[in-house]
Amino acid sequence: MQILETIEAGADALSLACQRELDWINEMQRRGYSLLNVIGVTRNYSASYFPNPSRKPRKDEGKPKPPERPIASFTPMKQRLKVRKIAEQQGWTQAKLQRAADVNSRTMSGIWHDPYRRVTYEVLVKIARVLKVEVTDLVEEESD
């Protein structure tokens, strides 16, 4: 595992970090790296999207790697979803929001009933669009 980038703490740090993570995942896939999924099984995601040309050396191959930056110490934070609270304030039911956001019903049920459920950034973006709020409004961080 390698730390590719660090994000400075701030009001929109979660949103920025999620977006940068997606950018890096897309970049690694574009380069043809096999990525590990949540179960730990490798799959070459790019195989179905990109033709497999004869192997060419990467631009950075053979060059020294930049020094690793130390990770600053921080207080662990739990992320709590506020999807249900915001949705109910706007008059949405779980089922209506699930259909409008085009989110899997089991995923929405988990989000609705478990505010500490891990959820992908893409799902939060879909929900935020329907609720007409920022993604950062759907998540709050609380200290352990």
C-alpha angles and dihedrals in degrees: 000000000000132000105232099180141354125220121216116236115261145128093286097033095118094050092045093046092050092049093047090048090055090047091053093046090052091047093050091048090048089054090052101249118155108238128208116238126214093274092052095249116136120226127170097238093184095057093085094043105041131042115243105243120188108288113272122189114261118247091246096044112126093011120117114262118243115255115268115252116230117247111243116236113255142173110259111248130203118216116224120194118227095188096115094046094050093042094051091048088057093046099254123145122211093251095047093047091047092054095042093049093042092231125153110266094232091050092050092046090053092049092046096050102031115048090187095055115130111241134177123255090239091060091049090050091053092049093045091053092054093045090044093231135116118267089242089060089063094057132055126185122222129186119249 
